[in-house]
Amino acid sequence: MSQLKNGSSQCLWTSICIVLIVMSMAREAVSTNYGEALTKSLLYFEAQRSGKLPSNQRVTWRGDSALRDGSDAHIDLTGGYYDAGDNMKFGFPLAFTTTMLAWSNIEMASQLRAHHEKGNSLRALKWATDYLIKAHPEPNVLYGQVGEGNSDHKCWMRPEDMTTPRPSFRIDAQHPGSDLAGETAAAMAAASIAFAPSDKAYAKILIGHAKDLFAFAKAHPGVYQNSIPNAGGFYASSGYKDELLWAAAWLHRATNDQIYLDYLTQAETGGPRTVFAWDDKFVGAQVLVAKLALEGKVESREKITEYKSMAEQFICNCAQKGSNNVKKTPGGLLYFLPWNNLQYTAAASFVLSAYSKYLEDAKASIQCPNGALQASDLLHLARSQVVDYILGSNPKNMSYMVGVGTNYPKKPHHRAASIVSIHKDKTPVTCSGGFNAWYNNPAPNPNVLAGAVVGGPDDNDVYGDKRTNFQQAEPATVTAAPLVGVLALVA
């Protein structure tokens, strides 16, 4: 080889090396963010708190709010979490958030402990379950919403200043809601497992509520928005069979009682699903039953095998090895639906993470239509193609988790974060005044909503950091809860 060729070759290899080094540095930068992202994901829940804030509150730009919730019904409904960027407490997505926080605490307990976040994670869970206990004062009564959605959305006010109506809405035997009761039962049952090692008395209280709520959901069938019509415009349920299945799966795991396994083996499995989210829990139930099958804890009957098959179909499709693969953006993000897509990628990433643990423990693999998947493949997919993308390995080199890195959304659609803290300026912000002074303000939010994950980019990896872009820029608790577990596992 001539000198010239040697020089060209050396130049080429140098260029390749530089590219590889840059790529490696980018990967390293993202990986070092995992622990930071985990910490901040739990801080986000503190920013969402409603009610009287505790003395150990770390998000100090927030203050006490909604201290009279439930007074119209002569019941204490203070506490819980505001749903997203508004000041509403919607029980249906809140219960799913609670279940996913509990699942994160159960499956990733040792990892949360190793990263010194187990205490914060359980506190985030307890803030939700304490509220759900209050919301279930009688076996067949469950309060499923506080606040009137339409009037709330017509105002731009920080929670501490709220003047909008705060009516309490409930389901009962005459006004049923099997989906709401079922999801809340699942939340209580899952949380009982999470608390059992540290607080057996509290776990016992939770399982009692879970059993009552499951019985209520079965005995009085119906979708909850028929009883709470105001919820229908915001979180309408498509049915309740998935919530009953999901609740039965969690109650069986919490109690090992045969009646819940019998329910699972007699009900419909839900068939193959395309999403796992607040309105479709079939994949979650399928994964929990598949875990039983992998562990050999139940006899391998046809119905149990069907659950496992359905769970693995969803996973194969996420991994692009199935017969109905999930769409991916050009930048590699799993893309399910336009409105707050990252809630679906977050939930899917949790399924992949949990199932990777189940496969590893069982020394098993998945046989997809287009190839096999090992436990390590699932974890790689959850980490590289979902979590890394969210934290910055994407075409915009942008973290979609607020406060992580330097390039992150500065104007998420969030009332409390977008208005100056009441601790800095106690002047009340009026309903319409908030729109004029803050919502339409082109400046970044005055408060950093650390740990919030926005709705995310569109199917072409395009994202507009605009407060008015609620379809992409509004964070929600249902997105953050599954990421707690995923981040703990990969950090």
Short mmCIF file of C-alpha atoms in Angstrom, two decimals:
data_model
loop_
_atom_site.label_atom_id
_atom_site.label_comp_id
_atom_site.label_asym_id
_atom_site.label_seq_id
_atom_site.Cartn_x
_atom_site.Cartn_y
_atom_site.Cartn_z
CA MET A 1 0.00 0.00 0.00
CA SER A 2 1.42 3.40 -0.99
CA GLN A 3 2.12 6.25 1.42
CA LEU A 4 -0.87 8.15 0.03
CA LYS A 5 -3.17 5.21 0.56
CA ASN A 6 -1.82 4.70 4.05
CA GLY A 7 -2.50 8.36 4.80
CA SER A 8 -6.05 8.16 3.45
CA SER A 9 -6.67 4.99 5.42
CA GLN A 10 -5.30 6.57 8.59
CA CYS A 11 -7.49 9.66 8.01
CA LEU A 12 -10.53 7.44 7.46
CA TRP A 13 -9.87 5.45 10.62
CA THR A 14 -9.31 8.67 12.58
CA SER A 15 -12.70 9.98 11.39
CA ILE A 16 -14.39 6.74 12.34
CA CYS A 17 -12.72 6.82 15.75
CA ILE A 18 -13.91 10.37 16.36
CA VAL A 19 -17.46 9.40 15.43
CA LEU A 20 -17.30 6.35 17.71
CA ILE A 21 -15.90 8.40 20.58
CA VAL A 22 -18.64 11.02 20.18
CA MET A 23 -21.29 8.31 20.06
CA SER A 24 -19.80 6.65 23.12
CA MET A 25 -19.73 9.96 24.99
CA ALA A 26 -23.38 10.57 24.07
CA ARG A 27 -24.34 7.12 25.37
CA GLU A 28 -22.34 7.70 28.55
CA ALA A 29 -23.98 11.09 29.08
CA VAL A 30 -27.40 9.52 28.84
CA SER A 31 -26.50 6.59 31.10
CA THR A 32 -25.21 8.92 33.80
CA ASN A 33 -28.62 10.61 33.71
CA TYR A 34 -30.49 7.46 34.78
CA GLY A 35 -29.91 8.00 38.50
CA GLU A 36 -30.66 11.71 38.23
CA ALA A 37 -33.82 10.94 36.24
CA LEU A 38 -34.96 8.43 38.88
CA THR A 39 -34.54 10.99 41.67
CA LYS A 40 -36.34 13.67 39.69
CA SER A 41 -39.19 11.37 38.63
CA LEU A 42 -40.04 11.05 42.33
CA LEU A 43 -39.67 14.79 42.91
CA TYR A 44 -42.31 15.28 40.21
CA PHE A 45 -44.88 13.51 42.38
CA GLU A 46 -44.19 15.98 45.18
CA ALA A 47 -44.94 18.83 42.75
CA GLN A 48 -48.29 17.17 41.96
CA ARG A 49 -49.39 16.90 45.59
CA SER A 50 -52.77 18.24 46.62
CA GLY A 51 -53.70 19.05 50.20
CA LYS A 52 -51.63 19.98 53.25
CA LEU A 53 -47.96 19.55 52.38
CA PRO A 54 -45.71 17.71 54.87
CA SER A 55 -42.74 19.23 56.67
CA ASN A 56 -40.33 17.17 54.55
CA GLN A 57 -41.73 18.52 51.24
CA ARG A 58 -38.76 18.93 48.88
CA VAL A 59 -40.46 20.86 46.06
CA THR A 60 -40.57 24.14 47.92
CA TRP A 61 -42.23 26.31 45.27
CA ARG A 62 -45.51 24.51 45.96
CA GLY A 63 -47.84 25.32 48.87
CA ASP A 64 -50.94 23.90 50.57
CA SER A 65 -53.99 23.69 48.33
CA ALA A 66 -57.56 22.35 48.06
CA LEU A 67 -57.90 22.02 51.83
CA ARG A 68 -61.70 21.83 51.71
CA ASP A 69 -61.96 19.00 49.18
CA GLY A 70 -64.88 16.75 50.12
CA SER A 71 -66.58 19.33 52.34
CA ASP A 72 -69.62 19.41 50.03
CA ALA A 73 -70.16 15.71 50.82
CA HIS A 74 -69.14 16.07 54.51
CA ILE A 75 -66.08 13.89 53.95
CA ASP A 76 -62.34 14.57 54.00
CA LEU A 77 -61.05 14.20 50.44
CA THR A 78 -57.90 16.27 50.85
CA GLY A 79 -54.65 14.90 49.50
CA GLY A 80 -53.92 12.78 46.47
CA TYR A 81 -52.40 14.05 43.24
CA TYR A 82 -53.42 16.58 40.65
CA ASP A 83 -53.83 14.70 37.43
CA ALA A 84 -51.62 16.47 34.90
CA GLY A 85 -51.22 20.18 34.12
CA ASP A 86 -54.59 21.05 35.64
CA ASN A 87 -55.95 21.17 39.19
CA MET A 88 -58.27 18.17 38.87
CA LYS A 89 -58.27 14.96 40.87
CA PHE A 90 -59.51 12.28 38.47
CA GLY A 91 -59.81 8.95 40.28
CA PHE A 92 -59.53 6.67 37.26
CA PRO A 93 -56.04 7.68 36.03
CA LEU A 94 -54.96 8.32 39.64
CA ALA A 95 -55.70 4.69 40.50
CA PHE A 96 -53.68 3.46 37.50
CA THR A 97 -50.83 5.77 38.53
CA THR A 98 -50.99 4.21 42.00
CA THR A 99 -50.93 0.65 40.65
CA MET A 100 -47.89 1.40 38.48
CA LEU A 101 -46.06 3.11 41.37
CA ALA A 102 -46.79 0.03 43.47
CA TRP A 103 -45.59 -2.33 40.73
CA SER A 104 -42.38 -0.29 40.44
CA ASN A 105 -41.90 -0.61 44.21
CA ILE A 106 -42.49 -4.37 44.09
CA GLU A 107 -40.42 -5.48 41.10
CA MET A 108 -37.57 -2.98 41.50
CA ALA A 109 -37.46 -2.86 45.31
CA SER A 110 -33.78 -3.81 45.60
CA GLN A 111 -32.74 -1.38 42.86
CA LEU A 112 -34.70 1.48 44.47
CA ARG A 113 -33.00 0.64 47.76
CA ALA A 114 -29.56 0.56 46.13
CA HIS A 115 -30.14 4.05 44.71
CA HIS A 116 -31.41 5.33 48.08
CA GLU A 117 -34.84 6.08 46.63
CA LYS A 118 -36.92 3.35 48.28
CA GLY A 119 -38.15 5.71 51.00
CA ASN A 120 -39.09 8.45 48.52
CA SER A 121 -40.78 5.90 46.27
CA LEU A 122 -42.91 4.49 49.09
CA ARG A 123 -43.78 8.03 50.21
CA ALA A 124 -44.96 8.81 46.67
CA LEU A 125 -47.10 5.68 46.76
CA LYS A 126 -48.51 6.39 50.22
CA TRP A 127 -49.57 9.92 49.25
CA ALA A 128 -51.84 8.22 46.70
CA THR A 129 -53.08 5.32 48.84
CA ASP A 130 -53.86 7.54 51.84
CA TYR A 131 -56.17 9.50 49.57
CA LEU A 132 -57.75 6.37 48.04
CA ILE A 133 -58.51 5.06 51.53
CA LYS A 134 -60.34 8.32 52.31
CA ALA A 135 -62.19 8.06 49.00
CA HIS A 136 -63.57 4.61 49.96
CA PRO A 137 -65.53 5.27 53.18
CA GLU A 138 -67.99 2.38 52.71
CA PRO A 139 -67.71 -0.99 50.91
CA ASN A 140 -69.98 0.15 48.04
CA VAL A 141 -69.03 3.83 47.92
CA LEU A 142 -66.01 5.26 46.11
CA TYR A 143 -65.36 8.92 45.39
CA GLY A 144 -63.92 9.09 41.89
CA GLN A 145 -63.39 12.77 41.18
CA VAL A 146 -62.90 16.11 42.89
CA GLY A 147 -63.31 19.28 40.85
CA GLU A 148 -65.45 20.15 37.84
CA GLY A 149 -63.41 19.53 34.71
CA ASN A 150 -64.93 22.15 32.44
CA SER A 151 -64.70 25.09 34.85
CA ASP A 152 -61.20 23.99 35.91
CA HIS A 153 -59.98 23.96 32.31
CA LYS A 154 -61.43 27.43 31.70
CA CYS A 155 -59.15 28.88 34.39
CA TRP A 156 -55.36 29.18 34.57
CA MET A 157 -54.68 29.32 38.30
CA ARG A 158 -52.07 27.84 40.58
CA PRO A 159 -53.62 25.26 42.97
CA GLU A 160 -52.92 27.46 45.97
CA ASP A 161 -55.25 30.18 44.57
CA MET A 162 -58.09 28.02 43.27
CA THR A 163 -61.54 29.59 43.21
CA THR A 164 -63.10 27.08 40.82
CA PRO A 165 -65.83 24.71 42.10
CA ARG A 166 -64.59 21.57 43.86
CA PRO A 167 -67.60 19.22 43.79
CA SER A 168 -67.10 15.59 44.87
CA PHE A 169 -68.36 12.82 42.59
CA ARG A 170 -68.91 9.21 43.66
CA ILE A 171 -70.02 5.81 42.53
CA ASP A 172 -72.21 3.54 44.64
CA ALA A 173 -74.60 0.59 44.30
CA GLN A 174 -77.18 2.73 42.49
CA HIS A 175 -74.56 4.55 40.39
CA PRO A 176 -71.94 1.89 39.55
CA GLY A 177 -68.49 2.07 38.01
CA SER A 178 -66.84 -1.33 37.77
CA ASP A 179 -63.83 0.09 35.92
CA LEU A 180 -63.12 2.74 38.58
CA ALA A 181 -63.74 0.33 41.47
CA GLY A 182 -61.73 -2.42 39.76
CA GLU A 183 -58.72 -0.20 39.05
CA THR A 184 -58.79 1.14 42.61
CA ALA A 185 -58.93 -2.45 43.89
CA ALA A 186 -55.87 -3.25 41.79
CA ALA A 187 -54.08 -0.20 43.20
CA MET A 188 -54.86 -1.16 46.81
CA ALA A 189 -53.87 -4.80 46.29
CA ALA A 190 -50.60 -3.94 44.56
CA ALA A 191 -49.78 -1.32 47.20
CA SER A 192 -50.42 -3.85 49.98
CA ILE A 193 -47.61 -5.99 48.55
CA ALA A 194 -45.30 -2.98 48.33
CA PHE A 195 -45.92 -1.98 51.97
CA ALA A 196 -46.02 -5.47 53.49
CA PRO A 197 -42.25 -5.70 54.27
CA SER A 198 -42.19 -2.38 56.16
CA ASP A 199 -45.75 -1.82 57.42
CA LYS A 200 -47.86 -4.95 57.78
CA ALA A 201 -50.73 -3.11 59.50
CA TYR A 202 -51.06 -0.64 56.63
CA ALA A 203 -50.81 -3.45 54.08
CA LYS A 204 -53.68 -5.23 55.85
CA ILE A 205 -55.85 -2.10 55.64
CA LEU A 206 -55.12 -1.81 51.92
CA ILE A 207 -55.98 -5.43 51.13
CA GLY A 208 -59.27 -5.04 52.99
CA HIS A 209 -60.20 -2.11 50.76
CA ALA A 210 -59.07 -4.04 47.66
CA LYS A 211 -61.31 -7.01 48.46
CA ASP A 212 -64.33 -4.80 49.12
CA LEU A 213 -63.81 -2.81 45.95
CA PHE A 214 -63.44 -5.92 43.79
CA ALA A 215 -66.66 -7.34 45.22
CA PHE A 216 -68.38 -3.99 44.61
CA ALA A 217 -67.12 -3.86 41.01
CA LYS A 218 -68.41 -7.37 40.27
CA ALA A 219 -71.77 -7.00 42.01
CA HIS A 220 -72.69 -3.68 40.39
CA PRO A 221 -71.51 -3.66 36.77
CA GLY A 222 -71.28 -0.51 34.67
CA VAL A 223 -68.83 2.04 33.26
CA TYR A 224 -68.11 4.86 35.66
CA GLN A 225 -68.73 7.80 33.34
CA ASN A 226 -72.43 6.89 33.30
CA SER A 227 -72.38 7.67 37.03
CA ILE A 228 -69.84 10.53 36.83
CA PRO A 229 -70.64 12.11 33.44
CA ASN A 230 -68.16 14.96 33.97
CA ALA A 231 -65.31 12.43 33.87
CA GLY A 232 -66.43 11.21 30.46
CA GLY A 233 -65.15 14.30 28.69
CA PHE A 234 -61.64 13.74 30.05
CA TYR A 235 -61.09 10.08 30.97
CA ALA A 236 -63.89 8.03 29.47
CA SER A 237 -63.53 4.29 29.98
CA SER A 238 -63.94 1.89 27.06
CA GLY A 239 -65.12 -0.94 29.33
CA TYR A 240 -64.50 -2.64 32.66
CA LYS A 241 -63.49 -6.23 31.86
CA ASP A 242 -59.81 -5.30 31.84
CA GLU A 243 -59.98 -3.60 35.25
CA LEU A 244 -61.72 -6.62 36.80
CA LEU A 245 -59.04 -8.91 35.34
CA TRP A 246 -56.24 -6.59 36.49
CA ALA A 247 -57.74 -6.41 39.99
CA ALA A 248 -58.11 -10.17 40.21
CA ALA A 249 -54.50 -10.67 39.13
CA TRP A 250 -53.22 -8.28 41.82
CA LEU A 251 -55.51 -9.71 44.50
CA HIS A 252 -54.28 -13.20 43.69
CA ARG A 253 -50.67 -12.05 43.92
CA ALA A 254 -51.36 -10.30 47.22
CA THR A 255 -53.40 -13.06 48.87
CA ASN A 256 -52.78 -16.27 46.88
CA ASP A 257 -56.51 -16.95 47.31
CA GLN A 258 -57.94 -19.47 44.87
CA ILE A 259 -61.08 -17.39 44.21
CA TYR A 260 -59.05 -14.79 42.32
CA LEU A 261 -57.25 -17.40 40.25
CA ASP A 262 -60.62 -18.96 39.47
CA TYR A 263 -61.85 -15.59 38.26
CA LEU A 264 -58.81 -15.26 35.98
CA THR A 265 -59.26 -18.71 34.48
CA GLN A 266 -62.97 -18.16 33.82
CA ALA A 267 -62.75 -14.63 32.36
CA GLU A 268 -61.71 -13.51 28.89
CA THR A 269 -57.99 -12.85 28.48
CA GLY A 270 -58.59 -9.75 26.36
CA GLY A 271 -56.86 -11.14 23.29
CA PRO A 272 -53.89 -9.39 21.65
CA ARG A 273 -53.60 -5.71 22.65
CA THR A 274 -51.94 -2.74 20.99
CA VAL A 275 -51.43 -0.53 24.09
CA PHE A 276 -51.06 -0.75 27.86
CA ALA A 277 -52.40 2.37 29.58
CA TRP A 278 -54.91 3.91 31.99
CA ASP A 279 -57.85 2.73 29.85
CA ASP A 280 -56.54 -0.70 28.82
CA LYS A 281 -55.04 -2.92 31.51
CA PHE A 282 -55.31 -6.25 29.69
CA VAL A 283 -51.56 -6.39 28.98
CA GLY A 284 -50.82 -5.83 32.67
CA ALA A 285 -53.10 -8.68 33.71
CA GLN A 286 -51.68 -10.92 30.97
CA VAL A 287 -48.13 -10.22 32.19
CA LEU A 288 -49.01 -11.03 35.82
CA VAL A 289 -50.60 -14.35 34.83
CA ALA A 290 -47.68 -15.10 32.51
CA LYS A 291 -45.39 -14.67 35.53
CA LEU A 292 -47.35 -17.43 37.31
CA ALA A 293 -46.92 -19.66 34.28
CA LEU A 294 -43.17 -18.97 34.04
CA GLU A 295 -42.76 -19.75 37.73
CA GLY A 296 -44.73 -22.99 37.37
CA LYS A 297 -46.98 -21.91 40.24
CA VAL A 298 -50.18 -22.89 38.44
CA GLU A 299 -50.89 -25.91 36.35
CA SER A 300 -50.35 -25.17 32.69
CA ARG A 301 -53.98 -25.12 31.64
CA GLU A 302 -55.11 -23.73 28.33
CA LYS A 303 -56.33 -20.37 29.69
CA ILE A 304 -53.07 -19.65 31.55
CA THR A 305 -51.12 -20.45 28.39
CA GLU A 306 -53.35 -18.05 26.46
CA TYR A 307 -52.58 -15.20 28.88
CA LYS A 308 -48.87 -15.84 28.44
CA SER A 309 -49.22 -15.95 24.67
CA MET A 310 -51.09 -12.61 24.62
CA ALA A 311 -48.49 -10.93 26.85
CA GLU A 312 -45.67 -12.16 24.65
CA GLN A 313 -47.44 -11.07 21.45
CA PHE A 314 -47.45 -7.51 22.79
CA ILE A 315 -43.76 -7.76 23.67
CA CYS A 316 -42.86 -9.23 20.26
CA ASN A 317 -44.68 -6.36 18.54
CA CYS A 318 -42.77 -3.81 20.64
CA ALA A 319 -39.51 -5.55 19.70
CA GLN A 320 -40.42 -5.48 15.98
CA LYS A 321 -40.45 -9.27 15.83
CA GLY A 322 -44.20 -9.78 15.89
CA SER A 323 -47.01 -10.01 13.37
CA ASN A 324 -48.41 -6.53 14.16
CA ASN A 325 -45.36 -4.48 15.10
CA VAL A 326 -45.66 -1.17 16.93
CA LYS A 327 -44.90 1.80 14.72
CA LYS A 328 -41.56 3.51 15.26
CA THR A 329 -40.57 7.09 14.56
CA PRO A 330 -37.56 7.69 12.25
CA GLY A 331 -35.56 8.33 15.43
CA GLY A 332 -36.52 4.96 16.92
CA LEU A 333 -39.27 5.82 19.42
CA LEU A 334 -42.12 3.34 19.84
CA TYR A 335 -45.13 5.33 18.69
CA PHE A 336 -48.62 4.28 19.73
CA LEU A 337 -51.05 7.23 19.66
CA PRO A 338 -50.80 11.00 19.02
CA TRP A 339 -52.03 12.33 22.38
CA ASN A 340 -49.30 12.04 25.02
CA ASN A 341 -47.59 9.15 23.26
CA LEU A 342 -44.88 8.89 25.91
CA GLN A 343 -47.41 7.54 28.41
CA TYR A 344 -47.69 4.45 26.19
CA THR A 345 -43.95 4.09 25.61
CA ALA A 346 -43.35 4.46 29.36
CA ALA A 347 -45.92 1.77 30.21
CA ALA A 348 -44.58 -0.52 27.48
CA SER A 349 -41.03 -0.02 28.75
CA PHE A 350 -42.14 -1.11 32.20
CA VAL A 351 -43.74 -4.28 30.78
CA LEU A 352 -40.49 -5.05 28.95
CA SER A 353 -38.42 -4.39 32.08
CA ALA A 354 -40.59 -6.53 34.37
CA TYR A 355 -40.86 -9.35 31.86
CA SER A 356 -37.10 -9.37 31.37
CA LYS A 357 -36.81 -10.14 35.09
CA TYR A 358 -39.41 -12.90 34.87
CA LEU A 359 -37.63 -14.49 31.90
CA GLU A 360 -34.26 -14.27 33.61
CA ASP A 361 -35.57 -15.88 36.79
CA ALA A 362 -37.23 -18.67 34.78
CA LYS A 363 -34.22 -19.04 32.44
CA ALA A 364 -36.71 -18.77 29.58
CA SER A 365 -37.03 -16.87 26.31
CA ILE A 366 -39.83 -15.73 23.98
CA GLN A 367 -40.35 -17.26 20.56
CA CYS A 368 -41.72 -14.49 18.34
CA PRO A 369 -42.99 -14.94 14.76
CA ASN A 370 -39.77 -13.32 13.51
CA GLY A 371 -37.14 -14.53 15.94
CA ALA A 372 -36.41 -15.24 19.59
CA LEU A 373 -36.12 -12.72 22.42
CA GLN A 374 -33.95 -13.19 25.50
CA ALA A 375 -34.33 -11.35 28.80
CA SER A 376 -31.40 -9.12 27.84
CA ASP A 377 -33.13 -8.13 24.59
CA LEU A 378 -36.15 -6.88 26.48
CA LEU A 379 -34.06 -4.84 28.89
CA HIS A 380 -32.04 -3.41 26.00
CA LEU A 381 -35.23 -2.36 24.24
CA ALA A 382 -36.61 -0.72 27.37
CA ARG A 383 -33.34 1.10 28.00
CA SER A 384 -31.99 1.99 24.58
CA GLN A 385 -35.06 2.53 22.50
CA VAL A 386 -37.43 3.92 25.10
CA VAL A 387 -35.68 5.38 28.14
CA ASP A 388 -32.59 6.64 26.29
CA TYR A 389 -34.80 8.30 23.71
CA ILE A 390 -36.84 10.04 26.41
CA LEU A 391 -33.67 11.25 28.15
CA GLY A 392 -31.95 12.66 25.07
CA SER A 393 -30.80 10.08 22.51
CA ASN A 394 -33.19 11.35 19.86
CA PRO A 395 -33.03 13.49 16.71
CA LYS A 396 -33.55 16.70 18.72
CA ASN A 397 -30.93 15.73 21.33
CA MET A 398 -33.56 16.77 23.83
CA SER A 399 -34.58 15.26 27.14
CA TYR A 400 -38.35 14.95 27.39
CA MET A 401 -37.99 14.75 31.16
CA VAL A 402 -37.94 18.26 32.60
CA GLY A 403 -34.79 19.17 34.50
CA VAL A 404 -32.59 16.39 33.10
CA GLY A 405 -29.65 17.66 31.05
CA THR A 406 -29.67 21.21 29.70
CA ASN A 407 -31.94 20.83 26.67
CA TYR A 408 -35.37 19.96 28.03
CA PRO A 409 -38.90 21.45 27.76
CA LYS A 410 -38.92 24.87 29.40
CA LYS A 411 -42.64 25.55 28.92
CA PRO A 412 -44.61 22.42 29.85
CA HIS A 413 -48.38 22.88 29.95
CA HIS A 414 -48.74 23.00 33.74
CA ARG A 415 -50.57 25.62 35.81
CA ALA A 416 -48.52 25.48 39.01
CA ALA A 417 -45.15 25.43 37.25
CA SER A 418 -46.06 28.20 34.81
CA ILE A 419 -47.10 30.76 37.47
CA VAL A 420 -44.72 32.40 39.92
CA SER A 421 -44.62 30.53 43.25
CA ILE A 422 -46.99 31.77 45.93
CA HIS A 423 -43.95 31.90 48.23
CA LYS A 424 -42.42 34.57 45.97
CA ASP A 425 -45.56 36.54 45.17
CA LYS A 426 -48.68 36.05 47.28
CA THR A 427 -50.85 38.20 44.98
CA PRO A 428 -53.76 35.92 43.95
CA VAL A 429 -53.81 34.94 40.29
CA THR A 430 -57.33 35.16 38.93
CA CYS A 431 -59.01 32.74 36.56
CA SER A 432 -58.65 34.89 33.43
CA GLY A 433 -55.65 36.80 34.73
CA GLY A 434 -53.63 33.61 34.71
CA PHE A 435 -54.17 33.22 30.97
CA ASN A 436 -53.13 36.79 30.26
CA ALA A 437 -50.10 36.94 32.53
CA TRP A 438 -48.79 33.38 32.44
CA TYR A 439 -50.41 30.97 29.95
CA ASN A 440 -49.74 33.25 26.96
CA ASN A 441 -46.38 34.40 28.30
CA PRO A 442 -43.55 33.42 25.89
CA ALA A 443 -41.02 33.13 28.75
CA PRO A 444 -40.01 29.78 30.25
CA ASN A 445 -41.99 28.53 33.27
CA PRO A 446 -40.78 30.28 36.45
CA ASN A 447 -40.75 26.95 38.33
CA VAL A 448 -38.86 23.92 37.01
CA LEU A 449 -41.20 20.93 37.15
CA ALA A 450 -38.32 18.50 37.69
CA GLY A 451 -39.04 14.90 36.68
CA ALA A 452 -42.15 15.64 34.64
CA VAL A 453 -42.28 13.80 31.32
CA VAL A 454 -44.16 15.73 28.65
CA GLY A 455 -46.43 14.11 26.06
CA GLY A 456 -43.52 13.95 23.66
CA PRO A 457 -42.79 14.28 19.95
CA ASP A 458 -45.03 13.37 17.03
CA ASP A 459 -44.50 10.40 14.74
CA ASN A 460 -41.74 12.29 12.90
CA ASP A 461 -39.81 13.12 16.09
CA VAL A 462 -41.00 16.75 15.98
CA TYR A 463 -41.72 18.53 19.27
CA GLY A 464 -42.88 22.08 19.90
CA ASP A 465 -41.98 23.45 23.33
CA LYS A 466 -45.11 25.59 23.67
CA ARG A 467 -47.33 25.87 26.72
CA THR A 468 -50.35 26.04 24.43
CA ASN A 469 -49.47 22.68 22.84
CA PHE A 470 -51.25 20.54 25.44
CA GLN A 471 -51.30 17.46 23.21
CA GLN A 472 -47.49 17.24 23.31
CA ALA A 473 -46.41 19.50 26.18
CA GLU A 474 -48.62 18.39 29.08
CA PRO A 475 -47.03 15.98 31.59
CA ALA A 476 -49.18 13.48 33.50
CA THR A 477 -48.74 11.18 36.49
CA VAL A 478 -49.66 8.13 34.38
CA THR A 479 -46.46 8.70 32.34
CA ALA A 480 -44.11 9.14 35.28
CA ALA A 481 -45.25 6.19 37.44
CA PRO A 482 -44.02 3.31 35.22
CA LEU A 483 -40.76 5.13 34.53
CA VAL A 484 -39.87 5.03 38.23
CA GLY A 485 -39.44 1.27 37.98
CA VAL A 486 -37.67 1.30 34.62
CA LEU A 487 -35.19 3.95 35.72
CA ALA A 488 -34.48 2.11 38.97
CA LEU A 489 -33.69 -1.05 37.01
CA VAL A 490 -31.32 0.57 34.49
CA ALA A 491 -29.68 3.22 36.72
#
